[in-house]
Amino acid sequence: MVNFFVELYFQGFFFAKIQGKEHIPSDGPVIICSNHKSNWDPPFLGSYIKRPLRFMAKEELFEKKFIGGLLRRLGAFPVKRGSGDRQSLKTGINHLKNGEMMLLFPEGNRSKDDQLGEGLAGAGFFCT
């Protein structure tokens, strides 16, 4: 239900359109990699992709009770950025082993200058 309203918001205010979502498998493990230009990226993608998404979010966001609880309900799990956080990598692998879909932002953070940044090695870890 929340996805419907978020999708309606994006369509109404940003005239957002998604192309190619028919290529997303309806079951089994899937990794979606996306550029990260805005805080709106996770809810935008989550509203258009009809399967539940799991995604990493910086651990600082989980320190705030409301935001942390909301993120967890939306499928996020914490990652310690810049440290090769083994626990978050294991969590991601377990989600994929359970046939879930993961959303990754290979750049590791939002673009501050609207340019595509260098991808980090973490996204490739899940493809082995």
Coordinates of N, CA, C and O in Angstrom, one line a residue:
M1 N 0.8 -1.2 0.0 CA 0.0 0.0 0.0 C 0.9 1.3 0.0 O 0.6 2.2 -0.7
V2 N 1.9 1.2 0.8 CA 2.8 2.4 0.9 C 3.5 2.6 -0.5 O 3.6 3.7 -1.0
N3 N 3.9 1.5 -1.2 CA 4.5 1.6 -2.5 C 3.6 2.3 -3.5 O 4.1 3.1 -4.3
F4 N 2.3 2.0 -3.4 CA 1.3 2.7 -4.3 C 1.4 4.2 -4.1 O 1.5 4.9 -5.1
F5 N 1.4 4.7 -2.9 CA 1.4 6.1 -2.7 C 2.8 6.8 -3.1 O 2.8 7.9 -3.6
V6 N 3.8 6.0 -2.8 CA 5.2 6.5 -3.2 C 5.3 6.6 -4.7 O 5.7 7.6 -5.3
E7 N 4.8 5.6 -5.4 CA 4.8 5.6 -6.8 C 3.9 6.7 -7.4 O 4.3 7.4 -8.3
L8 N 2.8 6.9 -6.8 CA 1.9 8.0 -7.2 C 2.6 9.3 -7.1 O 2.5 10.2 -7.9
Y9 N 3.3 9.5 -6.0 CA 4.0 10.7 -5.7 C 5.0 11.0 -6.8 O 5.1 12.1 -7.3
F10 N 5.8 10.0 -7.1 CA 6.9 10.1 -8.1 C 6.3 10.4 -9.5 O 6.8 11.2 -10.2
Q11 N 5.2 9.7 -9.8 CA 4.6 9.9 -11.1 C 4.0 11.3 -11.2 O 4.1 12.0 -12.2
G12 N 3.4 11.8 -10.1 CA 2.7 13.0 -10.1 C 3.6 14.2 -10.1 O 3.3 15.3 -10.7
F13 N 4.7 14.2 -9.3 CA 5.5 15.3 -9.1 C 6.8 15.3 -10.0 O 7.3 16.4 -10.3
F14 N 7.3 14.2 -10.3 CA 8.5 14.1 -11.1 C 8.3 13.5 -12.5 O 9.3 13.3 -13.2
F15 N 7.1 13.0 -12.8 CA 6.8 12.4 -14.1 C 7.7 11.2 -14.3 O 8.3 11.0 -15.4
A16 N 8.0 10.5 -13.2 CA 9.0 9.3 -13.3 C 8.4 8.2 -14.1 O 7.2 7.9 -14.0
K17 N 9.3 7.6 -14.8 CA 8.9 6.4 -15.6 C 10.1 5.4 -15.5 O 11.2 5.8 -15.5
I18 N 9.7 4.1 -15.4 CA 10.7 3.1 -15.3 C 10.6 2.3 -16.6 O 9.6 1.9 -17.1
Q19 N 11.8 2.0 -17.2 CA 11.8 1.1 -18.4 C 12.6 -0.1 -18.1 O 13.7 0.0 -17.4
G20 N 12.2 -1.2 -18.6 CA 12.9 -2.5 -18.4 C 12.6 -3.3 -17.2 O 13.2 -4.3 -17.0
K21 N 11.6 -2.9 -16.4 CA 11.4 -3.6 -15.2 C 10.8 -5.0 -15.5 O 10.8 -5.9 -14.6
E22 N 10.4 -5.2 -16.7 CA 9.9 -6.6 -17.1 C 11.0 -7.6 -17.1 O 10.8 -8.8 -17.2
H23 N 12.2 -7.1 -17.1 CA 13.4 -8.0 -17.1 C 13.8 -8.5 -15.7 O 14.7 -9.3 -15.6
I24 N 13.2 -8.0 -14.7 CA 13.5 -8.4 -13.3 C 12.8 -9.7 -13.1 O 11.5 -9.8 -13.2
P25 N 13.5 -10.7 -12.7 CA 12.9 -12.0 -12.4 C 11.9 -11.9 -11.2 O 12.1 -11.1 -10.3
S26 N 10.8 -12.7 -11.3 CA 9.8 -12.6 -10.3 C 10.2 -13.4 -9.0 O 9.5 -13.3 -8.0
D27 N 11.2 -14.2 -9.1 CA 11.7 -15.0 -7.9 C 13.1 -15.3 -8.1 O 13.7 -15.1 -9.1
G28 N 13.7 -15.8 -7.0 CA 15.1 -16.1 -7.0 C 16.0 -14.9 -6.6 O 15.5 -13.8 -6.6
P29 N 17.3 -15.2 -6.3 CA 18.2 -14.1 -5.9 C 18.4 -13.1 -7.1 O 18.6 -13.6 -8.2
V30 N 18.4 -11.8 -6.8 CA 18.6 -10.8 -7.8 C 19.4 -9.7 -7.1 O 19.1 -9.3 -6.0
I31 N 20.3 -9.1 -7.9 CA 21.0 -7.9 -7.4 C 20.7 -6.8 -8.4 O 20.9 -6.9 -9.6
I32 N 20.2 -5.7 -7.9 CA 19.9 -4.5 -8.7 C 21.0 -3.5 -8.3 O 21.2 -3.2 -7.1
C33 N 21.8 -3.0 -9.2 CA 22.8 -2.0 -9.0 C 22.3 -0.7 -9.6 O 21.9 -0.7 -10.7
S34 N 22.4 0.4 -8.8 CA 21.9 1.7 -9.3 C 22.9 2.8 -8.9 O 23.6 2.7 -7.9
N35 N 22.9 3.8 -9.7 CA 23.6 5.1 -9.3 C 22.8 5.6 -8.1 O 21.6 5.3 -7.9
H36 N 23.5 6.4 -7.3 CA 22.9 7.0 -6.1 C 23.0 8.5 -6.1 O 24.0 9.0 -5.7
K37 N 22.0 9.2 -6.6 CA 22.0 10.6 -6.8 C 21.2 11.3 -5.7 O 21.3 12.6 -5.6
S38 N 20.3 10.6 -5.0 CA 19.4 11.3 -4.1 C 19.0 10.4 -3.0 O 19.0 9.1 -3.1
N39 N 18.5 11.0 -1.9 CA 17.9 10.2 -0.8 C 16.7 9.5 -1.3 O 16.2 8.6 -0.6
W40 N 16.1 9.9 -2.4 CA 14.9 9.4 -2.9 C 15.1 8.1 -3.7 O 14.2 7.4 -4.0
D41 N 16.3 7.7 -4.0 CA 16.6 6.5 -4.8 C 16.0 5.2 -4.2 O 15.4 4.5 -4.9
P42 N 16.3 4.9 -2.9 CA 15.7 3.6 -2.4 C 14.2 3.6 -2.5 O 13.6 2.6 -3.0
P43 N 13.5 4.7 -2.0 CA 12.0 4.5 -2.1 C 11.5 4.6 -3.5 O 10.5 3.9 -3.8
F44 N 12.2 5.3 -4.4 CA 11.8 5.4 -5.8 C 11.9 4.0 -6.4 O 10.9 3.5 -6.9
L45 N 13.0 3.3 -6.2 CA 13.2 2.0 -6.8 C 12.3 1.0 -6.1 O 11.7 0.1 -6.8
G46 N 12.1 1.1 -4.8 CA 11.3 0.2 -4.1 C 9.8 0.3 -4.5 O 9.1 -0.7 -4.4
S47 N 9.4 1.5 -4.9 CA 8.0 1.6 -5.2 C 7.7 1.1 -6.6 O 6.5 0.7 -6.9
Y48 N 8.6 1.0 -7.5 CA 8.4 0.5 -8.8 C 8.7 -0.9 -9.0 O 8.2 -1.6 -9.9
I49 N 9.6 -1.5 -8.2 CA 9.9 -2.9 -8.2 C 9.0 -3.6 -7.3 O 9.0 -3.3 -6.1
K50 N 8.3 -4.5 -7.8 CA 7.2 -5.1 -7.0 C 7.6 -6.2 -6.0 O 6.9 -6.6 -5.2
R51 N 8.9 -6.6 -6.1 CA 9.4 -7.5 -5.1 C 10.0 -6.7 -3.9 O 10.6 -5.6 -4.1
P52 N 10.0 -7.3 -2.7 CA 10.7 -6.6 -1.6 C 12.2 -6.5 -1.9 O 12.8 -7.4 -2.4
L53 N 12.7 -5.4 -1.5 CA 14.2 -5.1 -1.7 C 14.9 -5.1 -0.3 O 14.3 -4.6 0.7
R54 N 16.1 -5.6 -0.3 CA 17.0 -5.5 0.8 C 18.1 -4.6 0.4 O 18.5 -4.6 -0.8
F55 N 18.5 -3.7 1.3 CA 19.6 -2.8 0.9 C 20.4 -2.4 2.1 O 19.9 -2.4 3.2
M56 N 21.6 -2.0 1.9 CA 22.5 -1.5 2.9 C 22.3 0.0 3.1 O 22.1 0.7 2.1
A57 N 22.3 0.4 4.3 CA 22.3 1.9 4.6 C 23.3 2.1 5.7 O 23.6 1.3 6.6
K58 N 23.9 3.3 5.6 CA 25.0 3.6 6.6 C 24.5 3.5 8.0 O 23.4 3.9 8.3
E59 N 25.3 2.9 8.9 CA 24.9 2.5 10.2 C 24.5 3.7 11.0 O 23.6 3.6 11.9
E60 N 25.0 4.9 10.7 CA 24.6 6.1 11.5 C 23.1 6.4 11.4 O 22.5 6.9 12.3
L61 N 22.4 6.0 10.3 CA 21.0 6.2 10.1 C 20.2 5.3 11.1 O 19.1 5.7 11.5
F62 N 20.8 4.2 11.6 CA 20.1 3.3 12.5 C 20.1 3.8 13.9 O 19.5 3.2 14.8
E63 N 21.0 4.8 14.2 CA 21.1 5.3 15.6 C 19.8 6.1 16.0 O 19.6 6.2 17.2
K64 N 19.1 6.6 15.1 CA 17.9 7.3 15.4 C 16.7 6.3 15.4 O 16.5 5.6 14.4
K65 N 16.0 6.2 16.5 CA 15.0 5.2 16.6 C 14.0 5.2 15.5 O 13.7 4.1 14.9
F66 N 13.4 6.3 15.2 CA 12.3 6.3 14.2 C 12.9 5.9 12.8 O 12.3 5.1 12.1
I67 N 13.9 6.6 12.4 CA 14.5 6.4 11.1 C 15.0 4.9 11.0 O 14.8 4.2 10.0
G68 N 15.7 4.5 12.0 CA 16.3 3.2 12.0 C 15.2 2.1 11.9 O 15.3 1.1 11.2
G69 N 14.1 2.3 12.7 CA 13.0 1.3 12.7 C 12.3 1.3 11.3 O 12.0 0.3 10.8
L70 N 12.2 2.5 10.7 CA 11.5 2.6 9.4 C 12.4 1.9 8.4 O 11.9 1.1 7.5
L71 N 13.7 2.2 8.4 CA 14.6 1.5 7.5 C 14.6 0.0 7.5 O 14.5 -0.7 6.5
R72 N 14.6 -0.5 8.8 CA 14.5 -1.9 8.9 C 13.2 -2.5 8.4 O 13.2 -3.6 7.7
R73 N 12.1 -1.8 8.6 CA 10.8 -2.3 8.0 C 10.8 -2.2 6.5 O 10.1 -3.0 5.9
L74 N 11.6 -1.3 5.9 CA 11.7 -1.2 4.5 C 12.7 -2.2 3.9 O 12.9 -2.2 2.7
G75 N 13.4 -2.9 4.7 CA 14.3 -3.9 4.2 C 15.8 -3.6 4.3 O 16.6 -4.3 3.8
A76 N 16.1 -2.5 5.0 CA 17.5 -2.1 5.1 C 18.2 -2.8 6.2 O 17.6 -3.2 7.2
F77 N 19.5 -2.9 6.1 CA 20.4 -3.4 7.2 C 21.6 -2.5 7.2 O 22.1 -2.0 6.2
P78 N 22.2 -2.3 8.4 CA 23.3 -1.4 8.5 C 24.6 -1.9 8.0 O 24.9 -3.1 7.9
V79 N 25.4 -0.9 7.5 CA 26.8 -1.2 7.0 C 27.7 -0.1 7.6 O 27.4 1.1 7.6
K80 N 28.9 -0.6 8.0 CA 29.9 0.4 8.5 C 30.7 0.7 7.3 O 31.5 -0.1 6.8
R81 N 30.5 1.9 6.8 CA 31.2 2.3 5.5 C 32.7 2.5 5.7 O 33.2 2.9 6.8
G82 N 33.4 2.1 4.7 CA 34.9 2.3 4.7 C 35.7 1.3 5.5 O 36.9 1.5 5.7
S83 N 35.0 0.2 6.0 CA 35.7 -0.7 6.9 C 35.7 -2.1 6.4 O 36.2 -3.0 7.1
G84 N 35.1 -2.4 5.3 CA 35.0 -3.8 4.8 C 34.2 -4.6 5.8 O 34.6 -5.7 6.3
D85 N 33.0 -4.1 6.2 CA 32.1 -4.6 7.2 C 31.7 -6.1 6.8 O 30.8 -6.3 6.0
R86 N 32.4 -7.0 7.5 CA 32.1 -8.4 7.2 C 30.6 -8.8 7.5 O 30.0 -9.6 6.8
Q87 N 30.1 -8.3 8.6 CA 28.8 -8.7 9.0 C 27.7 -8.2 8.0 O 26.8 -9.0 7.7
S88 N 27.9 -7.0 7.5 CA 26.9 -6.6 6.5 C 27.0 -7.4 5.2 O 26.0 -7.7 4.5
L89 N 28.2 -7.8 4.8 CA 28.4 -8.7 3.7 C 27.8 -10.0 3.9 O 27.1 -10.5 3.0
K90 N 27.9 -10.6 5.1 CA 27.3 -11.9 5.4 C 25.8 -11.7 5.4 O 25.1 -12.6 4.9
T91 N 25.3 -10.6 5.9 CA 23.8 -10.4 5.9 C 23.3 -10.4 4.4 O 22.3 -11.0 4.1
G92 N 24.0 -9.6 3.6 CA 23.6 -9.6 2.2 C 23.7 -10.9 1.5 O 22.8 -11.3 0.7
I93 N 24.7 -11.7 1.7 CA 24.8 -13.0 1.1 C 23.6 -13.9 1.6 O 23.1 -14.6 0.8
N94 N 23.3 -13.8 2.9 CA 22.2 -14.6 3.4 C 20.9 -14.2 2.7 O 20.0 -15.1 2.4
H95 N 20.7 -12.9 2.5 CA 19.4 -12.5 1.8 C 19.4 -13.1 0.4 O 18.4 -13.6 0.0
L96 N 20.5 -13.1 -0.3 CA 20.6 -13.7 -1.6 C 20.4 -15.2 -1.6 O 19.6 -15.8 -2.4
K97 N 21.0 -15.9 -0.6 CA 20.8 -17.3 -0.5 C 19.3 -17.7 -0.2 O 18.9 -18.7 -0.6
N98 N 18.6 -16.7 0.4 CA 17.2 -16.9 0.7 C 16.3 -16.6 -0.5 O 15.1 -16.5 -0.4
G99 N 16.9 -16.3 -1.6 CA 16.2 -15.9 -2.8 C 15.6 -14.5 -2.9 O 14.7 -14.2 -3.7
E100 N 16.2 -13.6 -2.1 CA 15.7 -12.3 -2.0 C 16.4 -11.4 -3.0 O 17.4 -11.8 -3.7
M101 N 15.9 -10.2 -3.1 CA 16.4 -9.2 -4.1 C 17.2 -8.1 -3.3 O 16.7 -7.6 -2.3
M102 N 18.4 -7.8 -3.7 CA 19.2 -6.8 -3.1 C 19.4 -5.6 -4.0 O 19.7 -5.8 -5.2
L103 N 19.3 -4.4 -3.4 CA 19.6 -3.2 -4.1 C 20.9 -2.7 -3.6 O 21.2 -2.5 -2.4
L104 N 21.9 -2.5 -4.5 CA 23.2 -2.0 -4.2 C 23.5 -0.7 -4.9 O 23.1 -0.5 -6.1
F105 N 24.2 0.2 -4.2 CA 24.7 1.4 -4.8 C 26.2 1.3 -4.9 O 26.9 1.6 -3.9
P106 N 26.8 0.8 -6.0 CA 28.2 0.5 -6.0 C 29.2 1.6 -5.7 O 30.3 1.4 -5.3
E107 N 28.7 2.8 -5.9 CA 29.5 4.0 -5.6 C 29.7 4.2 -4.0 O 30.6 4.9 -3.6
G108 N 28.8 3.6 -3.3 CA 29.0 3.6 -1.8 C 28.3 4.8 -1.1 O 28.1 4.8 0.1
N109 N 28.0 5.9 -1.9 CA 27.3 7.0 -1.3 C 26.7 7.8 -2.4 O 26.9 7.5 -3.6
R110 N 26.0 8.8 -2.0 CA 25.3 9.7 -3.1 C 26.3 10.6 -3.8 O 27.3 11.0 -3.2
S111 N 26.1 10.8 -5.1 CA 26.9 11.7 -5.8 C 26.6 13.1 -5.4 O 25.5 13.6 -5.3
K112 N 27.7 13.9 -5.1 CA 27.5 15.2 -4.6 C 27.6 16.2 -5.8 O 27.2 17.4 -5.7
D113 N 28.1 15.8 -6.9 CA 28.2 16.7 -8.1 C 27.4 16.2 -9.3 O 27.6 16.7 -10.4
D114 N 26.5 15.3 -9.1 CA 25.7 14.7 -10.2 C 26.4 13.9 -11.2 O 25.9 13.7 -12.3
Q115 N 27.7 13.6 -10.9 CA 28.5 12.8 -11.8 C 28.6 11.3 -11.3 O 28.5 11.1 -10.1
L116 N 28.7 10.4 -12.2 CA 28.9 9.0 -11.9 C 30.2 8.8 -11.2 O 31.3 9.2 -11.7
G117 N 30.2 8.3 -10.0 CA 31.5 8.1 -9.2 C 32.1 6.7 -9.5 O 31.5 5.9 -10.2
E118 N 33.2 6.5 -9.0 CA 34.0 5.2 -9.1 C 33.2 4.2 -8.3 O 32.9 4.4 -7.1
G119 N 33.0 3.0 -8.9 CA 32.4 1.9 -8.1 C 33.3 1.3 -7.2 O 34.6 1.2 -7.4
L120 N 32.8 0.8 -6.0 CA 33.7 0.2 -5.0 C 33.6 -1.3 -5.2 O 32.7 -1.9 -5.9
A121 N 34.6 -2.0 -4.6 CA 34.7 -3.5 -4.8 C 33.5 -4.3 -4.2 O 33.3 -5.4 -4.5
G122 N 32.8 -3.7 -3.2 CA 31.8 -4.4 -2.5 C 30.7 -5.0 -3.3 O 30.3 -6.1 -3.0
A123 N 30.3 -4.3 -4.3 CA 29.2 -4.9 -5.2 C 29.6 -6.2 -5.9 O 28.9 -7.1 -6.0
G124 N 30.9 -6.2 -6.3 CA 31.4 -7.4 -7.0 C 31.5 -8.6 -6.0 O 31.5 -9.7 -6.5
F125 N 31.6 -8.4 -4.7 CA 31.7 -9.4 -3.7 C 30.5 -10.3 -3.8 O 30.6 -11.5 -3.6
F126 N 29.3 -9.8 -4.0 CA 28.1 -10.5 -4.0 C 27.9 -11.4 -5.3 O 27.0 -12.2 -5.4
C127 N 28.7 -11.1 -6.3 CA 28.6 -11.8 -7.6 C 29.5 -13.0 -7.7 O 29.5 -13.7 -8.7
T128 N 30.2 -13.4 -6.6 CA 31.1 -14.5 -6.7 C 30.4 -15.8 -6.3 O 29.4 -15.9 -5.8

